[in-house]
Amino acid sequence: MNGTVRLDVDFNLCARDGLCARECPFGLIEVDAEGLPSLRRAAEKMCIGCGHCVAICPRAALSLNGISASSLPAVERHALPEPESVTLLLKSRRSIRAYKPEPLDRREIEALLNVARFAPSAVNSQPVHWAASLEPARTRELAGMTVDWMRSVPDMPYKGWITAWDQGQDRILHGAPHLVLAHAPESARWGQVDCATAVAWMEILAAANGFGACWAGIFTRAAQHWAPLKAALNLPEGHVVQGGLMLGRPAVRYARVPERHPLRLHWL
Ligand SMILES: Cc1cc2nc3c(=O)[nH]c(=O)nc-3n(C[C@H](O)[C@H](O)[C@H](O)COP(=O)(O)O)c2cc1C
């Protein structure tokens, strides 16, 4: 954490079960002869603020950096979906490339992002930031800037996409009303993976909520390379777009799960 880290223990609530000490990924909690936990000095440098110590305590006896367990949402185990439901959701999710013109409202997009922010990140660094277009006209403008980039690249393999755009067809963002981008500081060690993970969560959540989404790979490339587009996105200094999604209300429904490669696995 490289700063002050504080673990407060409510001695009346603590069951002296050592769960928090066992759970700390870096072994930064010690337990005294009476079974009471406290932070080791190394925590100042090594605590990643993952909150596992607080989250695992069944008695809500701990606070980390002033955030008490009792202020955190409880895990309602009975409300979790059955494995079959999750499997069905994952297999039936499809990349959506046809959208109804009605946009989502700001709260619907924020609600998805407010779950995606719980995606895992390397050493709990949480480097992911989001940028999103609310207005369909703005989304279209950004798609157009991707086409500008395509026109600027000699031997661009996507010539057909440029022709399609000129004929009124958007093969970049497929007429989606929104674009949602995950960006991170260039210096973030696992920035690309952390952003991709969060975007994948976002796509699944969109499907779970009956929305449509599709990875915007071409747009992401353009956002990494085309200065006018980078400028239009107005990201913080040193940030890079590492992934993004088209988003909207689907105008299509899939009746079947298409086949994929069989499992390729070798045991180690
Ligand atoms: C990193 C990544 C980038 C992608 N970029 C695009 C894209 O720019 N345009 C597009 O139409 N689909 C894009 N896709 C969607 C893939 O084409 C799609 O996932 C694949 O064909 C499988 O279809 P499914 O997602 O319905 O299973 C991308 C997917 C990923 C994972």
Tab-separated table of C-alpha atoms and ligand atoms in Angstrom:
chain	number	residue	atom	x	y	z
A	1	MET	CA	0.000	0.000	0.000
A	2	ASN	CA	3.026	2.208	0.559
A	3	GLY	CA	1.336	4.433	3.097
A	4	THR	CA	-0.462	4.247	6.378
A	5	VAL	CA	-2.494	1.120	6.720
A	6	ARG	CA	-4.676	0.563	9.773
A	7	LEU	CA	-6.451	-2.533	10.994
A	8	ASP	CA	-8.847	-1.955	13.882
A	9	VAL	CA	-10.176	-4.935	15.805
A	10	ASP	CA	-13.311	-4.894	17.924
A	11	PHE	CA	-12.152	-7.110	20.766
A	12	ASN	CA	-15.716	-7.744	21.887
A	13	LEU	CA	-16.636	-9.190	18.496
A	14	CYS	CA	-13.380	-10.973	17.591
A	15	ALA	CA	-13.800	-14.770	17.863
A	16	ARG	CA	-10.005	-15.214	18.008
A	17	ASP	CA	-10.319	-17.766	15.209
A	18	GLY	CA	-7.289	-16.481	13.230
A	19	LEU	CA	-9.279	-16.473	9.967
A	20	CYS	CA	-8.066	-13.009	8.984
A	21	ALA	CA	-4.415	-13.939	9.563
A	22	ARG	CA	-4.744	-17.121	7.545
A	23	GLU	CA	-6.507	-15.345	4.712
A	24	CYS	CA	-4.091	-12.424	4.212
A	25	PRO	CA	-2.378	-13.176	0.867
A	26	PHE	CA	0.953	-11.840	2.148
A	27	GLY	CA	0.808	-13.069	5.750
A	28	LEU	CA	0.712	-9.510	7.072
A	29	ILE	CA	-1.472	-10.243	10.101
A	30	GLU	CA	-0.113	-11.843	13.257
A	31	VAL	CA	-2.100	-13.311	16.125
A	32	ASP	CA	-1.020	-12.820	19.736
A	33	ALA	CA	-1.126	-15.371	22.551
A	34	GLU	CA	-4.781	-14.507	23.184
A	35	GLY	CA	-5.654	-15.021	19.541
A	36	LEU	CA	-6.109	-11.321	18.756
A	37	PRO	CA	-4.948	-10.168	15.328
A	38	SER	CA	-2.786	-7.137	14.526
A	39	LEU	CA	-0.843	-5.936	11.507
A	40	ARG	CA	2.842	-6.697	11.062
A	41	ARG	CA	5.046	-3.704	10.243
A	42	ALA	CA	5.589	-5.044	6.737
A	43	ALA	CA	1.945	-4.219	6.034
A	44	GLU	CA	2.902	-0.548	5.576
A	45	LYS	CA	4.709	-1.533	2.390
A	46	MET	CA	3.057	-4.763	1.366
A	47	CYS	CA	-0.663	-4.513	2.111
A	48	ILE	CA	-2.528	-4.393	-1.212
A	49	GLY	CA	-5.796	-3.321	0.406
A	50	CYS	CA	-7.678	-6.338	-0.941
A	51	GLY	CA	-9.942	-6.327	2.129
A	52	HIS	CA	-9.952	-10.130	2.444
A	53	CYS	CA	-9.200	-9.911	6.176
A	54	VAL	CA	-12.317	-7.809	6.732
A	55	ALA	CA	-14.487	-9.720	4.273
A	56	ILE	CA	-13.805	-13.158	5.733
A	57	CYS	CA	-14.606	-12.288	9.352
A	58	PRO	CA	-18.040	-13.794	10.119
A	59	ARG	CA	-18.441	-11.477	13.110
A	60	ALA	CA	-17.614	-8.199	11.337
A	61	ALA	CA	-14.928	-7.565	13.955
A	62	LEU	CA	-12.436	-5.742	11.706
A	63	SER	CA	-12.051	-2.370	10.024
A	64	LEU	CA	-9.376	-1.735	7.416
A	65	ASN	CA	-8.313	1.860	6.960
A	66	GLY	CA	-11.447	3.083	8.676
A	67	ILE	CA	-13.855	0.986	6.588
A	68	SER	CA	-15.708	-1.328	8.921
A	69	ALA	CA	-16.986	-4.764	7.979
A	70	SER	CA	-20.495	-3.807	9.058
A	71	SER	CA	-20.599	-1.115	6.353
A	72	LEU	CA	-19.916	-3.681	3.598
A	73	PRO	CA	-22.636	-5.668	1.822
A	74	ALA	CA	-23.149	-9.191	3.152
A	75	VAL	CA	-22.764	-12.145	0.755
A	76	GLU	CA	-26.308	-13.497	0.392
A	77	ARG	CA	-25.371	-17.062	-0.492
A	78	HIS	CA	-28.960	-18.216	-1.038
A	79	ALA	CA	-29.378	-15.594	-3.783
A	80	LEU	CA	-26.426	-16.777	-5.873
A	81	PRO	CA	-27.345	-18.332	-9.254
A	82	GLU	CA	-27.153	-22.076	-9.786
A	83	PRO	CA	-24.115	-23.204	-11.822
A	84	GLU	CA	-26.447	-24.225	-14.666
A	85	SER	CA	-27.745	-20.638	-14.929
A	86	VAL	CA	-24.235	-19.204	-15.103
A	87	THR	CA	-23.241	-21.802	-17.711
A	88	LEU	CA	-26.288	-20.964	-19.810
A	89	LEU	CA	-25.597	-17.245	-19.549
A	90	LEU	CA	-21.955	-17.632	-20.582
A	91	LYS	CA	-22.712	-19.928	-23.505
A	92	SER	CA	-25.658	-17.924	-24.806
A	93	ARG	CA	-23.859	-14.567	-24.713
A	94	ARG	CA	-23.194	-13.421	-28.272
A	95	SER	CA	-21.443	-10.495	-29.870
A	96	ILE	CA	-24.304	-8.241	-30.906
A	97	ARG	CA	-23.957	-6.285	-34.134
A	98	ALA	CA	-27.523	-5.034	-34.594
A	99	TYR	CA	-28.980	-2.498	-32.188
A	100	LYS	CA	-32.301	-0.782	-31.640
A	101	PRO	CA	-32.017	2.973	-31.931
A	102	GLU	CA	-33.247	3.581	-28.340
A	103	PRO	CA	-30.225	4.287	-26.162
A	104	LEU	CA	-29.672	3.126	-22.598
A	105	ASP	CA	-29.936	5.768	-19.957
A	106	ARG	CA	-26.985	6.954	-17.933
A	107	ARG	CA	-28.047	4.996	-14.839
A	108	GLU	CA	-28.295	1.730	-16.758
A	109	ILE	CA	-24.721	2.120	-18.019
A	110	GLU	CA	-23.439	3.189	-14.610
A	111	ALA	CA	-25.145	0.207	-12.971
A	112	LEU	CA	-23.215	-2.188	-15.254
A	113	LEU	CA	-19.938	-0.400	-14.627
A	114	ASN	CA	-20.544	-0.396	-10.901
A	115	VAL	CA	-20.458	-4.185	-11.007
A	116	ALA	CA	-17.590	-4.481	-13.508
A	117	ARG	CA	-15.415	-2.470	-11.108
A	118	PHE	CA	-15.415	-5.543	-8.843
A	119	ALA	CA	-13.479	-7.555	-11.459
A	120	PRO	CA	-10.141	-8.888	-10.210
A	121	SER	CA	-6.951	-6.973	-10.976
A	122	ALA	CA	-3.285	-7.827	-10.572
A	123	VAL	CA	-2.183	-7.218	-6.948
A	124	ASN	CA	-5.521	-5.467	-6.464
A	125	SER	CA	-4.061	-2.473	-8.320
A	126	GLN	CA	-7.474	-1.592	-9.837
A	127	PRO	CA	-5.955	0.416	-12.683
A	128	VAL	CA	-9.108	0.391	-14.824
A	129	HIS	CA	-10.859	3.665	-15.678
A	130	TRP	CA	-13.862	3.965	-17.977
A	131	ALA	CA	-14.935	6.380	-20.685
A	132	ALA	CA	-18.364	6.072	-22.315
A	133	SER	CA	-20.465	7.840	-24.899
A	134	LEU	CA	-24.031	8.570	-23.872
A	135	GLU	CA	-25.291	10.175	-27.076
A	136	PRO	CA	-25.640	7.962	-30.196
A	137	ALA	CA	-24.471	10.891	-32.352
A	138	ARG	CA	-21.238	11.069	-30.368
A	139	THR	CA	-20.754	7.295	-30.749
A	140	ARG	CA	-21.177	7.655	-34.515
A	141	GLU	CA	-18.694	10.517	-34.576
A	142	LEU	CA	-16.132	8.287	-32.842
A	143	ALA	CA	-16.779	5.494	-35.349
A	144	GLY	CA	-16.185	8.054	-38.107
A	145	MET	CA	-12.828	8.969	-36.600
A	146	THR	CA	-11.871	5.297	-36.743
A	147	VAL	CA	-12.604	5.397	-40.471
A	148	ASP	CA	-10.397	8.508	-40.746
A	149	TRP	CA	-7.598	6.453	-39.159
A	150	MET	CA	-8.236	3.619	-41.620
A	151	ARG	CA	-7.992	6.029	-44.541
A	152	SER	CA	-4.644	7.258	-43.203
A	153	VAL	CA	-3.003	3.821	-43.012
A	154	PRO	CA	-1.261	2.662	-46.190
A	155	ASP	CA	-2.181	-0.933	-47.119
A	156	MET	CA	-5.005	-0.934	-44.593
A	157	PRO	CA	-6.522	-4.430	-44.668
A	158	TYR	CA	-10.020	-3.084	-43.934
A	159	LYS	CA	-10.672	-1.279	-47.207
A	160	GLY	CA	-14.145	-2.835	-47.406
A	161	TRP	CA	-15.007	-1.191	-44.087
A	162	ILE	CA	-14.154	2.225	-45.496
A	163	THR	CA	-16.279	1.576	-48.568
A	164	ALA	CA	-19.130	0.377	-46.352
A	165	TRP	CA	-18.892	3.541	-44.210
A	166	ASP	CA	-19.005	5.680	-47.356
A	167	GLN	CA	-22.163	3.821	-48.347
A	168	GLY	CA	-23.774	4.506	-44.970
A	169	GLN	CA	-22.950	1.222	-43.216
A	170	ASP	CA	-21.127	1.287	-39.881
A	171	ARG	CA	-18.973	-1.831	-39.589
A	172	ILE	CA	-16.868	-0.204	-36.871
A	173	LEU	CA	-19.433	0.134	-34.087
A	174	HIS	CA	-22.414	-1.381	-35.942
A	175	GLY	CA	-24.686	1.531	-35.160
A	176	ALA	CA	-24.512	0.861	-31.399
A	177	PRO	CA	-25.805	3.848	-29.447
A	178	HIS	CA	-22.941	3.638	-26.936
A	179	LEU	CA	-19.260	2.920	-26.750
A	180	VAL	CA	-17.714	1.967	-23.415
A	181	LEU	CA	-13.926	2.021	-23.119
A	182	ALA	CA	-11.597	0.694	-20.437
A	183	HIS	CA	-8.358	2.625	-20.096
A	184	ALA	CA	-5.429	2.469	-17.705
A	185	PRO	CA	-2.133	4.230	-17.105
A	186	GLU	CA	0.503	3.029	-19.569
A	187	SER	CA	2.667	2.267	-16.544
A	188	ALA	CA	0.156	-0.229	-15.097
A	189	ARG	CA	1.968	-3.572	-15.144
A	190	TRP	CA	-1.051	-5.676	-16.064
A	191	GLY	CA	-3.124	-2.842	-17.496
A	192	GLN	CA	-4.108	-4.686	-20.648
A	193	VAL	CA	-5.152	-7.828	-18.809
A	194	ASP	CA	-6.965	-5.897	-16.072
A	195	CYS	CA	-8.892	-3.849	-18.641
A	196	ALA	CA	-9.731	-6.933	-20.715
A	197	THR	CA	-11.001	-8.728	-17.627
A	198	ALA	CA	-13.216	-5.794	-16.678
A	199	VAL	CA	-14.533	-5.475	-20.240
A	200	ALA	CA	-15.319	-9.206	-20.300
A	201	TRP	CA	-17.289	-8.815	-17.070
A	202	MET	CA	-19.100	-5.846	-18.554
A	203	GLU	CA	-20.055	-7.829	-21.658
A	204	ILE	CA	-21.451	-10.695	-19.579
A	205	LEU	CA	-23.365	-8.306	-17.340
A	206	ALA	CA	-24.805	-6.588	-20.392
A	207	ALA	CA	-26.079	-9.973	-21.629
A	208	ALA	CA	-27.474	-10.818	-18.186
A	209	ASN	CA	-29.433	-7.549	-18.239
A	210	GLY	CA	-30.843	-8.146	-21.720
A	211	PHE	CA	-28.592	-5.556	-23.352
A	212	GLY	CA	-26.389	-6.185	-26.364
A	213	ALA	CA	-22.638	-5.670	-26.525
A	214	CYS	CA	-19.685	-6.482	-28.727
A	215	TRP	CA	-15.972	-5.939	-28.275
A	216	ALA	CA	-14.777	-2.909	-30.220
A	217	GLY	CA	-11.348	-4.222	-31.227
A	218	ILE	CA	-10.906	-2.119	-34.326
A	219	PHE	CA	-11.913	0.996	-32.465
A	220	THR	CA	-9.448	0.145	-29.694
A	221	ARG	CA	-6.632	-0.154	-32.251
A	222	ALA	CA	-7.544	3.222	-33.707
A	223	ALA	CA	-7.701	4.768	-30.223
A	224	GLN	CA	-4.178	3.535	-29.565
A	225	HIS	CA	-2.742	4.860	-32.826
A	226	TRP	CA	-4.692	7.800	-34.213
A	227	ALA	CA	-3.750	11.072	-32.542
A	228	PRO	CA	-6.991	12.955	-33.373
A	229	LEU	CA	-9.025	10.135	-31.871
A	230	LYS	CA	-6.794	9.968	-28.788
A	231	ALA	CA	-7.318	13.706	-28.350
A	232	ALA	CA	-11.091	13.386	-28.770
A	233	LEU	CA	-11.244	10.801	-25.983
A	234	ASN	CA	-9.709	13.245	-23.547
A	235	LEU	CA	-8.091	10.576	-21.368
A	236	PRO	CA	-5.866	11.475	-18.430
A	237	GLU	CA	-2.209	11.997	-19.368
A	238	GLY	CA	-0.383	8.703	-19.957
A	239	HIS	CA	-3.533	6.563	-20.189
A	240	VAL	CA	-4.102	4.020	-22.949
A	241	VAL	CA	-7.378	2.494	-24.156
A	242	GLN	CA	-6.984	-1.234	-23.603
A	243	GLY	CA	-10.429	-2.483	-24.533
A	244	GLY	CA	-13.933	-1.415	-25.304
A	245	LEU	CA	-17.471	-2.467	-26.060
A	246	MET	CA	-20.291	-1.374	-28.267
A	247	LEU	CA	-23.427	-1.312	-26.140
A	248	GLY	CA	-27.142	-0.934	-26.694
A	249	ARG	CA	-30.442	-2.774	-26.889
A	250	PRO	CA	-30.162	-5.818	-29.155
A	251	ALA	CA	-32.232	-5.891	-32.340
A	252	VAL	CA	-31.531	-9.621	-32.780
A	253	ARG	CA	-31.880	-12.804	-30.736
A	254	TYR	CA	-29.924	-15.997	-31.214
A	255	ALA	CA	-31.809	-19.286	-31.110
A	256	ARG	CA	-28.786	-21.613	-30.695
A	257	VAL	CA	-25.309	-21.727	-29.221
A	258	PRO	CA	-22.815	-21.927	-32.119
A	259	GLU	CA	-20.089	-24.587	-31.972
A	260	ARG	CA	-16.571	-23.713	-30.874
A	261	HIS	CA	-13.267	-25.595	-30.896
A	262	PRO	CA	-13.385	-28.626	-28.661
A	263	LEU	CA	-11.568	-28.289	-25.369
A	264	ARG	CA	-7.823	-28.300	-25.931
A	265	LEU	CA	-6.206	-29.333	-22.687
A	266	HIS	CA	-3.192	-31.155	-21.485
A	267	TRP	CA	-2.787	-31.996	-17.842
A	268	LEU	CA	0.426	-30.996	-16.081
B	1	LIG	C1	-10.489	-8.621	-28.321
B	1	LIG	C2	-11.687	-8.707	-29.214
B	1	LIG	C3	-11.863	-7.761	-30.213
B	1	LIG	C4	-12.993	-7.808	-31.032
B	1	LIG	N1	-13.212	-6.806	-31.930
B	1	LIG	C5	-14.329	-6.806	-32.688
B	1	LIG	C6	-14.606	-5.732	-33.599
B	1	LIG	O1	-13.849	-4.765	-33.712
B	1	LIG	N2	-15.739	-5.793	-34.326
B	1	LIG	C7	-16.628	-6.839	-34.216
B	1	LIG	O2	-17.651	-6.823	-34.902
B	1	LIG	N3	-16.408	-7.867	-33.358
B	1	LIG	C8	-15.295	-7.878	-32.584
B	1	LIG	N4	-15.072	-8.889	-31.684
B	1	LIG	C9	-16.064	-9.950	-31.519
B	1	LIG	C10	-15.581	-11.310	-32.082
B	1	LIG	O3	-15.593	-11.251	-33.480
B	1	LIG	C11	-16.502	-12.391	-31.521
B	1	LIG	O4	-16.282	-12.506	-30.126
B	1	LIG	C12	-16.286	-13.749	-32.155
B	1	LIG	O5	-16.585	-13.730	-33.533
B	1	LIG	C13	-17.117	-14.838	-31.510
B	1	LIG	O6	-18.499	-14.527	-31.515
B	1	LIG	P1	-19.306	-14.493	-30.125
B	1	LIG	O7	-18.700	-13.398	-29.295
B	1	LIG	O8	-20.730	-14.234	-30.468
B	1	LIG	O9	-19.124	-15.831	-29.471
B	1	LIG	C14	-13.945	-8.865	-30.868
B	1	LIG	C15	-13.749	-9.806	-29.859
B	1	LIG	C16	-12.659	-9.721	-29.029
B	1	LIG	C17	-12.515	-10.712	-27.902
